[in-house]
mmCIF file with all atom_site columns, C-alpha atoms in Angstrom:
data_model
loop_
_atom_site.group_PDB
_atom_site.id
_atom_site.type_symbol
_atom_site.label_atom_id
_atom_site.label_alt_id
_atom_site.label_comp_id
_atom_site.label_asym_id
_atom_site.label_entity_id
_atom_site.label_seq_id
_atom_site.pdbx_PDB_ins_code
_atom_site.Cartn_x
_atom_site.Cartn_y
_atom_site.Cartn_z
_atom_site.occupancy
_atom_site.B_iso_or_equiv
_atom_site.pdbx_formal_charge
_atom_site.auth_seq_id
_atom_site.auth_comp_id
_atom_site.auth_asym_id
_atom_site.auth_atom_id
_atom_site.pdbx_PDB_model_num
ATOM 1   C CA . MET H 1 1   ? 0.000   0.000  0.000   1.00 68.00 ? 1   MET H CA 1
ATOM 2   C CA . LYS H 1 2   ? 1.597   3.252  -1.142  1.00 74.00 ? 2   LYS H CA 1
ATOM 3   C CA . LEU H 1 3   ? 0.267   6.458  0.375   1.00 71.00 ? 3   LEU H CA 1
ATOM 4   C CA . GLU H 1 4   ? 1.255   10.059 0.784   1.00 75.00 ? 4   GLU H CA 1
ATOM 5   C CA . ILE H 1 5   ? 0.485   11.333 4.281   1.00 76.00 ? 5   ILE H CA 1
ATOM 6   C CA . GLU H 1 6   ? 0.601   15.065 5.025   1.00 73.00 ? 6   GLU H CA 1
ATOM 7   C CA . ILE H 1 7   ? 1.219   15.995 8.659   1.00 73.00 ? 7   ILE H CA 1
ATOM 8   C CA . ALA H 1 8   ? 2.001   19.576 9.716   1.00 66.00 ? 8   ALA H CA 1
ATOM 9   C CA . GLU H 1 9   ? 2.449   20.641 6.067   1.00 67.00 ? 9   GLU H CA 1
ATOM 10  C CA . LYS H 1 10  ? 5.122   17.973 5.482   1.00 75.00 ? 10  LYS H CA 1
ATOM 11  C CA . ILE H 1 11  ? 4.465   15.089 3.073   1.00 77.00 ? 11  ILE H CA 1
ATOM 12  C CA . TYR H 1 12  ? 5.621   11.566 3.884   1.00 78.00 ? 12  TYR H CA 1
ATOM 13  C CA . ALA H 1 13  ? 5.696   8.847  1.213   1.00 80.00 ? 13  ALA H CA 1
ATOM 14  C CA . VAL H 1 14  ? 4.734   5.619  2.998   1.00 80.00 ? 14  VAL H CA 1
ATOM 15  C CA . ASP H 1 15  ? 4.905   2.106  1.557   1.00 81.00 ? 15  ASP H CA 1
ATOM 16  C CA . TRP H 1 16  ? 3.557   -0.608 3.868   1.00 76.00 ? 16  TRP H CA 1
ATOM 17  C CA . LYS H 1 17  ? 1.938   -3.987 3.416   1.00 76.00 ? 17  LYS H CA 1
ATOM 18  C CA . PRO H 1 18  ? -0.457  -5.100 6.189   1.00 71.00 ? 18  PRO H CA 1
ATOM 19  C CA . GLY H 1 19  ? 1.119   -7.872 8.199   1.00 74.00 ? 19  GLY H CA 1
ATOM 20  C CA . GLU H 1 20  ? 4.702   -6.822 7.460   1.00 79.00 ? 20  GLU H CA 1
ATOM 21  C CA . SER H 1 21  ? 6.967   -5.693 10.291  1.00 80.00 ? 21  SER H CA 1
ATOM 22  C CA . ALA H 1 22  ? 8.481   -2.723 8.452   1.00 82.00 ? 22  ALA H CA 1
ATOM 23  C CA . ALA H 1 23  ? 7.318   0.197  6.368   1.00 83.00 ? 23  ALA H CA 1
ATOM 24  C CA . THR H 1 24  ? 9.299   2.485  4.106   1.00 86.00 ? 24  THR H CA 1
ATOM 25  C CA . VAL H 1 25  ? 8.907   6.182  4.927   1.00 83.00 ? 25  VAL H CA 1
ATOM 26  C CA . ASN H 1 26  ? 10.488  8.577  2.409   1.00 84.00 ? 26  ASN H CA 1
ATOM 27  C CA . GLY H 1 27  ? 12.703  5.695  1.236   1.00 85.00 ? 27  GLY H CA 1
ATOM 28  C CA . THR H 1 28  ? 13.923  4.750  4.728   1.00 88.00 ? 28  THR H CA 1
ATOM 29  C CA . PRO H 1 29  ? 12.903  1.391  6.282   1.00 88.00 ? 29  PRO H CA 1
ATOM 30  C CA . VAL H 1 30  ? 11.104  1.867  9.614   1.00 85.00 ? 30  VAL H CA 1
ATOM 31  C CA . PRO H 1 31  ? 10.193  -1.023 11.967  1.00 86.00 ? 31  PRO H CA 1
ATOM 32  C CA . ILE H 1 32  ? 6.438   -0.953 12.580  1.00 84.00 ? 32  ILE H CA 1
ATOM 33  C CA . ASP H 1 33  ? 3.829   -3.113 14.267  1.00 83.00 ? 33  ASP H CA 1
ATOM 34  C CA . ALA H 1 34  ? 0.192   -2.153 13.670  1.00 80.00 ? 34  ALA H CA 1
ATOM 35  C CA . HIS H 1 35  ? -3.008  -3.675 15.042  1.00 79.00 ? 35  HIS H CA 1
ATOM 36  C CA . LEU H 1 36  ? -6.570  -2.477 14.594  1.00 78.00 ? 36  LEU H CA 1
ATOM 37  C CA . LEU H 1 37  ? -8.091  -2.554 18.094  1.00 83.00 ? 37  LEU H CA 1
ATOM 38  C CA . ARG H 1 38  ? -11.567 -1.605 16.899  1.00 81.00 ? 38  ARG H CA 1
ATOM 39  C CA . PRO H 1 39  ? -12.889 0.463  13.999  1.00 77.00 ? 39  PRO H CA 1
ATOM 40  C CA . GLY H 1 40  ? -11.166 3.850  14.094  1.00 72.00 ? 40  GLY H CA 1
ATOM 41  C CA . VAL H 1 41  ? -8.605  2.876  16.766  1.00 75.00 ? 41  VAL H CA 1
ATOM 42  C CA . LEU H 1 42  ? -5.135  1.732  15.729  1.00 74.00 ? 42  LEU H CA 1
ATOM 43  C CA . SER H 1 43  ? -2.340  0.570  18.000  1.00 80.00 ? 43  SER H CA 1
ATOM 44  C CA . LEU H 1 44  ? 1.124   1.270  16.559  1.00 77.00 ? 44  LEU H CA 1
ATOM 45  C CA . ILE H 1 45  ? 4.629   0.505  17.685  1.00 80.00 ? 45  ILE H CA 1
ATOM 46  C CA . ILE H 1 46  ? 7.032   2.537  15.558  1.00 76.00 ? 46  ILE H CA 1
ATOM 47  C CA . GLU H 1 47  ? 10.746  2.073  16.185  1.00 73.00 ? 47  GLU H CA 1
ATOM 48  C CA . GLY H 1 48  ? 9.940   0.756  19.665  1.00 74.00 ? 48  GLY H CA 1
ATOM 49  C CA . ARG H 1 49  ? 7.599   3.662  20.599  1.00 75.00 ? 49  ARG H CA 1
ATOM 50  C CA . ALA H 1 50  ? 3.982   2.746  21.309  1.00 76.00 ? 50  ALA H CA 1
ATOM 51  C CA . CYS H 1 51  ? 1.112   5.009  20.380  1.00 74.00 ? 51  CYS H CA 1
ATOM 52  C CA . ARG H 1 52  ? -2.620  4.690  19.991  1.00 73.00 ? 52  ARG H CA 1
ATOM 53  C CA . ILE H 1 53  ? -4.242  6.499  17.126  1.00 72.00 ? 53  ILE H CA 1
ATOM 54  C CA . VAL H 1 54  ? -7.907  7.394  17.162  1.00 68.00 ? 54  VAL H CA 1
ATOM 55  C CA . LEU H 1 55  ? -9.200  8.408  13.748  1.00 63.00 ? 55  LEU H CA 1
ATOM 56  C CA . ASP H 1 56  ? -11.852 11.043 14.393  1.00 56.00 ? 56  ASP H CA 1
ATOM 57  C CA . ASP H 1 57  ? -14.311 11.029 11.464  1.00 53.00 ? 57  ASP H CA 1
ATOM 58  C CA . ALA H 1 58  ? -16.655 13.442 13.257  1.00 51.00 ? 58  ALA H CA 1
ATOM 59  C CA . ALA H 1 59  ? -14.130 16.299 13.124  1.00 47.00 ? 59  ALA H CA 1
ATOM 60  C CA . ASP H 1 60  ? -14.207 18.844 10.293  1.00 45.00 ? 60  ASP H CA 1
ATOM 61  C CA . GLU H 1 61  ? -10.634 17.879 9.442   1.00 51.00 ? 61  GLU H CA 1
ATOM 62  C CA . SER H 1 62  ? -9.036  14.457 9.793   1.00 61.00 ? 62  SER H CA 1
ATOM 63  C CA . GLU H 1 63  ? -7.125  14.217 13.050  1.00 63.00 ? 63  GLU H CA 1
ATOM 64  C CA . LEU H 1 64  ? -4.904  11.694 14.772  1.00 65.00 ? 64  LEU H CA 1
ATOM 65  C CA . HIS H 1 65  ? -5.192  11.456 18.530  1.00 63.00 ? 65  HIS H CA 1
ATOM 66  C CA . ILE H 1 66  ? -1.836  10.369 19.903  1.00 63.00 ? 66  ILE H CA 1
ATOM 67  C CA . GLY H 1 67  ? -1.691  10.513 23.653  1.00 63.00 ? 67  GLY H CA 1
ATOM 68  C CA . GLY H 1 68  ? -3.382  13.810 24.513  1.00 69.00 ? 68  GLY H CA 1
ATOM 69  C CA . GLU H 1 69  ? -2.240  15.518 21.316  1.00 72.00 ? 69  GLU H CA 1
ATOM 70  C CA . ARG H 1 70  ? -4.394  16.081 18.206  1.00 71.00 ? 70  ARG H CA 1
ATOM 71  C CA . ILE H 1 71  ? -2.565  16.177 14.892  1.00 71.00 ? 71  ILE H CA 1
ATOM 72  C CA . ALA H 1 72  ? -4.272  17.093 11.606  1.00 71.00 ? 72  ALA H CA 1
ATOM 73  C CA . TYR H 1 73  ? -3.435  14.825 8.677   1.00 70.00 ? 73  TYR H CA 1
ATOM 74  C CA . ALA H 1 74  ? -4.414  14.146 5.089   1.00 68.00 ? 74  ALA H CA 1
ATOM 75  C CA . ILE H 1 75  ? -3.920  10.956 3.102   1.00 66.00 ? 75  ILE H CA 1
ATOM 76  C CA . ASN H 1 76  ? -3.450  10.896 -0.651  1.00 65.00 ? 76  ASN H CA 1
ATOM 77  C CA . ASP H 1 77  ? -4.146  7.417  -2.001  1.00 59.00 ? 77  ASP H CA 1
ATOM 78  C CA . PRO H 1 78  ? -4.574  7.572  -5.794  1.00 58.00 ? 78  PRO H CA 1
ATOM 79  C CA . ARG H 1 79  ? -6.677  4.392  -5.671  1.00 58.00 ? 79  ARG H CA 1
ATOM 80  C CA . SER H 1 80  ? -9.180  5.947  -3.256  1.00 56.00 ? 80  SER H CA 1
ATOM 81  C CA . LEU H 1 81  ? -12.420 7.319  -4.690  1.00 50.00 ? 81  LEU H CA 1
ATOM 82  C CA . LYS H 1 82  ? -12.533 9.883  -1.888  1.00 51.00 ? 82  LYS H CA 1
ATOM 83  C CA . ALA H 1 83  ? -9.014  11.107 -2.755  1.00 48.00 ? 83  ALA H CA 1
ATOM 84  C CA . ARG H 1 84  ? -9.826  11.283 -6.465  1.00 51.00 ? 84  ARG H CA 1
ATOM 85  C CA . ARG H 1 85  ? -13.008 13.265 -5.789  1.00 53.00 ? 85  ARG H CA 1
ATOM 86  C CA . ALA H 1 86  ? -11.218 15.667 -3.445  1.00 52.00 ? 86  ALA H CA 1
ATOM 87  C CA . HIS H 1 87  ? -8.425  16.114 -5.977  1.00 50.00 ? 87  HIS H CA 1
ATOM 88  C CA . SER H 1 88  ? -10.882 16.979 -8.730  1.00 48.00 ? 88  SER H CA 1
ATOM 89  C CA . ALA H 1 89  ? -13.120 19.240 -6.631  1.00 50.00 ? 89  ALA H CA 1
ATOM 90  C CA . GLY H 1 90  ? -13.590 22.811 -7.747  1.00 52.00 ? 90  GLY H CA 1
ATOM 91  C CA . ALA H 1 91  ? -13.497 24.274 -11.210 1.00 54.00 ? 91  ALA H CA 1
ATOM 92  C CA . ASP H 1 92  ? -10.641 26.764 -10.867 1.00 66.00 ? 92  ASP H CA 1
ATOM 93  C CA . GLY H 1 93  ? -7.227  25.979 -12.287 1.00 79.00 ? 93  GLY H CA 1
ATOM 94  C CA . PRO H 1 94  ? -5.949  22.964 -14.156 1.00 87.00 ? 94  PRO H CA 1
ATOM 95  C CA . ARG H 1 95  ? -7.019  19.476 -13.015 1.00 88.00 ? 95  ARG H CA 1
ATOM 96  C CA . SER H 1 96  ? -5.124  16.257 -13.631 1.00 89.00 ? 96  SER H CA 1
ATOM 97  C CA . ILE H 1 97  ? -6.544  12.949 -14.738 1.00 91.00 ? 97  ILE H CA 1
ATOM 98  C CA . ARG H 1 98  ? -4.546  10.280 -12.918 1.00 89.00 ? 98  ARG H CA 1
ATOM 99  C CA . ALA H 1 99  ? -4.397  6.519  -13.376 1.00 88.00 ? 99  ALA H CA 1
ATOM 100 C CA . SER H 1 100 ? -6.392  4.907  -10.584 1.00 81.00 ? 100 SER H CA 1
ATOM 101 C CA . MET H 1 101 ? -4.449  1.654  -10.957 1.00 84.00 ? 101 MET H CA 1
ATOM 102 C CA . PRO H 1 102 ? -1.553  0.264  -12.983 1.00 90.00 ? 102 PRO H CA 1
ATOM 103 C CA . GLY H 1 103 ? -2.475  -0.781 -16.509 1.00 92.00 ? 103 GLY H CA 1
ATOM 104 C CA . ARG H 1 104 ? -2.093  -0.211 -20.228 1.00 95.00 ? 104 ARG H CA 1
ATOM 105 C CA . VAL H 1 105 ? -3.588  2.637  -22.248 1.00 95.00 ? 105 VAL H CA 1
ATOM 106 C CA . VAL H 1 106 ? -6.060  1.135  -24.729 1.00 96.00 ? 106 VAL H CA 1
ATOM 107 C CA . ARG H 1 107 ? -7.567  4.278  -26.261 1.00 95.00 ? 107 ARG H CA 1
ATOM 108 C CA . VAL H 1 108 ? -7.209  8.026  -26.082 1.00 96.00 ? 108 VAL H CA 1
ATOM 109 C CA . LEU H 1 109 ? -10.647 9.598  -26.594 1.00 95.00 ? 109 LEU H CA 1
ATOM 110 C CA . ALA H 1 110 ? -9.560  13.249 -26.796 1.00 95.00 ? 110 ALA H CA 1
ATOM 111 C CA . LYS H 1 111 ? -6.459  14.934 -28.156 1.00 93.00 ? 111 LYS H CA 1
ATOM 112 C CA . LYS H 1 112 ? -4.489  17.933 -26.918 1.00 94.00 ? 112 LYS H CA 1
ATOM 113 C CA . GLY H 1 113 ? -6.482  21.124 -27.479 1.00 94.00 ? 113 GLY H CA 1
ATOM 114 C CA . ASP H 1 114 ? -9.902  19.400 -27.592 1.00 95.00 ? 114 ASP H CA 1
ATOM 115 C CA . ALA H 1 115 ? -12.765 20.889 -25.586 1.00 95.00 ? 115 ALA H CA 1
ATOM 116 C CA . VAL H 1 116 ? -14.256 18.402 -23.119 1.00 94.00 ? 116 VAL H CA 1
ATOM 117 C CA . GLU H 1 117 ? -17.301 18.401 -20.860 1.00 92.00 ? 117 GLU H CA 1
ATOM 118 C CA . ALA H 1 118 ? -17.260 17.417 -17.191 1.00 87.00 ? 118 ALA H CA 1
ATOM 119 C CA . HIS H 1 119 ? -17.351 13.613 -16.849 1.00 88.00 ? 119 HIS H CA 1
ATOM 120 C CA . GLN H 1 120 ? -16.532 13.068 -20.544 1.00 92.00 ? 120 GLN H CA 1
ATOM 121 C CA . GLY H 1 121 ? -14.216 10.123 -21.222 1.00 92.00 ? 121 GLY H CA 1
ATOM 122 C CA . VAL H 1 122 ? -10.628 11.114 -22.075 1.00 95.00 ? 122 VAL H CA 1
ATOM 123 C CA . VAL H 1 123 ? -8.491  7.966  -21.695 1.00 95.00 ? 123 VAL H CA 1
ATOM 124 C CA . VAL H 1 124 ? -9.289  4.248  -21.455 1.00 94.00 ? 124 VAL H CA 1
ATOM 125 C CA . ILE H 1 125 ? -6.879  2.001  -19.554 1.00 93.00 ? 125 ILE H CA 1
ATOM 126 C CA . GLU H 1 126 ? -6.985  -1.764 -19.254 1.00 93.00 ? 126 GLU H CA 1
ATOM 127 C CA . ALA H 1 127 ? -6.189  -3.341 -15.900 1.00 87.00 ? 127 ALA H CA 1
ATOM 128 C CA . MET H 1 128 ? -6.804  -6.963 -14.912 1.00 83.00 ? 128 MET H CA 1
ATOM 129 C CA . LYS H 1 129 ? -8.576  -7.602 -18.252 1.00 85.00 ? 129 LYS H CA 1
ATOM 130 C CA . MET H 1 130 ? -11.095 -4.827 -17.601 1.00 88.00 ? 130 MET H CA 1
ATOM 131 C CA . GLN H 1 131 ? -11.260 -1.513 -19.414 1.00 90.00 ? 131 GLN H CA 1
ATOM 132 C CA . ASN H 1 132 ? -11.699 1.633  -17.321 1.00 88.00 ? 132 ASN H CA 1
ATOM 133 C CA . GLU H 1 133 ? -12.675 4.965  -18.850 1.00 91.00 ? 133 GLU H CA 1
ATOM 134 C CA . LEU H 1 134 ? -11.062 7.888  -17.049 1.00 91.00 ? 134 LEU H CA 1
ATOM 135 C CA . LYS H 1 135 ? -13.160 11.022 -17.284 1.00 91.00 ? 135 LYS H CA 1
ATOM 136 C CA . SER H 1 136 ? -12.579 14.735 -17.237 1.00 91.00 ? 136 SER H CA 1
ATOM 137 C CA . PRO H 1 137 ? -13.014 16.209 -13.739 1.00 87.00 ? 137 PRO H CA 1
ATOM 138 C CA . LYS H 1 138 ? -14.418 19.438 -15.204 1.00 90.00 ? 138 LYS H CA 1
ATOM 139 C CA . ALA H 1 139 ? -15.451 21.125 -18.430 1.00 91.00 ? 139 ALA H CA 1
ATOM 140 C CA . GLY H 1 140 ? -12.511 22.701 -20.199 1.00 93.00 ? 140 GLY H CA 1
ATOM 141 C CA . LYS H 1 141 ? -9.746  22.081 -22.703 1.00 95.00 ? 141 LYS H CA 1
ATOM 142 C CA . VAL H 1 142 ? -7.188  19.238 -22.823 1.00 95.00 ? 142 VAL H CA 1
ATOM 143 C CA . ALA H 1 143 ? -4.042  21.255 -22.034 1.00 94.00 ? 143 ALA H CA 1
ATOM 144 C CA . ASP H 1 144 ? -1.657  18.293 -21.857 1.00 94.00 ? 144 ASP H CA 1
ATOM 145 C CA . LEU H 1 145 ? -1.942  14.676 -22.935 1.00 95.00 ? 145 LEU H CA 1
ATOM 146 C CA . ARG H 1 146 ? 0.895   12.540 -21.575 1.00 94.00 ? 146 ARG H CA 1
ATOM 147 C CA . VAL H 1 147 ? -0.027  9.072  -22.881 1.00 95.00 ? 147 VAL H CA 1
ATOM 148 C CA . ALA H 1 148 ? -0.644  7.249  -26.130 1.00 95.00 ? 148 ALA H CA 1
ATOM 149 C CA . PRO H 1 149 ? -2.285  3.888  -26.880 1.00 95.00 ? 149 PRO H CA 1
ATOM 150 C CA . GLY H 1 150 ? -0.040  1.037  -25.751 1.00 95.00 ? 150 GLY H CA 1
ATOM 151 C CA . ASP H 1 151 ? 1.677   2.999  -22.956 1.00 95.00 ? 151 ASP H CA 1
ATOM 152 C CA . THR H 1 152 ? 1.998   1.318  -19.572 1.00 94.00 ? 152 THR H CA 1
ATOM 153 C CA . VAL H 1 153 ? 0.978   3.459  -16.583 1.00 92.00 ? 153 VAL H CA 1
ATOM 154 C CA . ALA H 1 154 ? 1.366   3.146  -12.818 1.00 90.00 ? 154 ALA H CA 1
ATOM 155 C CA . ALA H 1 155 ? -1.229  4.080  -10.200 1.00 85.00 ? 155 ALA H CA 1
ATOM 156 C CA . GLY H 1 156 ? -1.171  7.831  -9.672  1.00 84.00 ? 156 GLY H CA 1
ATOM 157 C CA . ASP H 1 157 ? 0.512   8.699  -13.008 1.00 89.00 ? 157 ASP H CA 1
ATOM 158 C CA . VAL H 1 158 ? -0.840  11.892 -14.602 1.00 91.00 ? 158 VAL H CA 1
ATOM 159 C CA . LEU H 1 159 ? -2.393  10.951 -17.952 1.00 94.00 ? 159 LEU H CA 1
ATOM 160 C CA . ALA H 1 160 ? -3.850  14.310 -18.999 1.00 94.00 ? 160 ALA H CA 1
ATOM 161 C CA . VAL H 1 161 ? -4.374  17.835 -17.700 1.00 93.00 ? 161 VAL H CA 1
ATOM 162 C CA . ILE H 1 162 ? -7.652  19.715 -18.197 1.00 93.00 ? 162 ILE H CA 1
ATOM 163 C CA . GLU H 1 163 ? -7.700  23.540 -18.028 1.00 92.00 ? 163 GLU H CA 1
#
């Protein structure tokens, strides 16, 4: 599981597989032991330090409760529907269309400079023998197209930019 976690305006790239005893944080291996105590409560031992994290969904912002301290955080998981929706929210400025999973580009439905409507298909990728149409997050113009049919993409890769 690869995630970007933002804590106190600093971004940490985390790669961890459930059940493994180490995670990689910004390229550095870190010993970790994680157990879900109950929904929303995680017990962690990181480099020998124990902490209990309470994920507070009721708060306006996402917060970790570690000891008596509250720490705001944000998680960017390109596979998450919630993250993709948050990333595409709003109509101002350019918006990226990112690959939701690794795969191969099957078709490109719009070319650079084309006008597109919100939710119009732009790129089709094939993953696990299924084709997925990736759509424009807003009405606008295709400002940048970074893939062509046959290209292999990884989860989170920017495929196109809509202005």
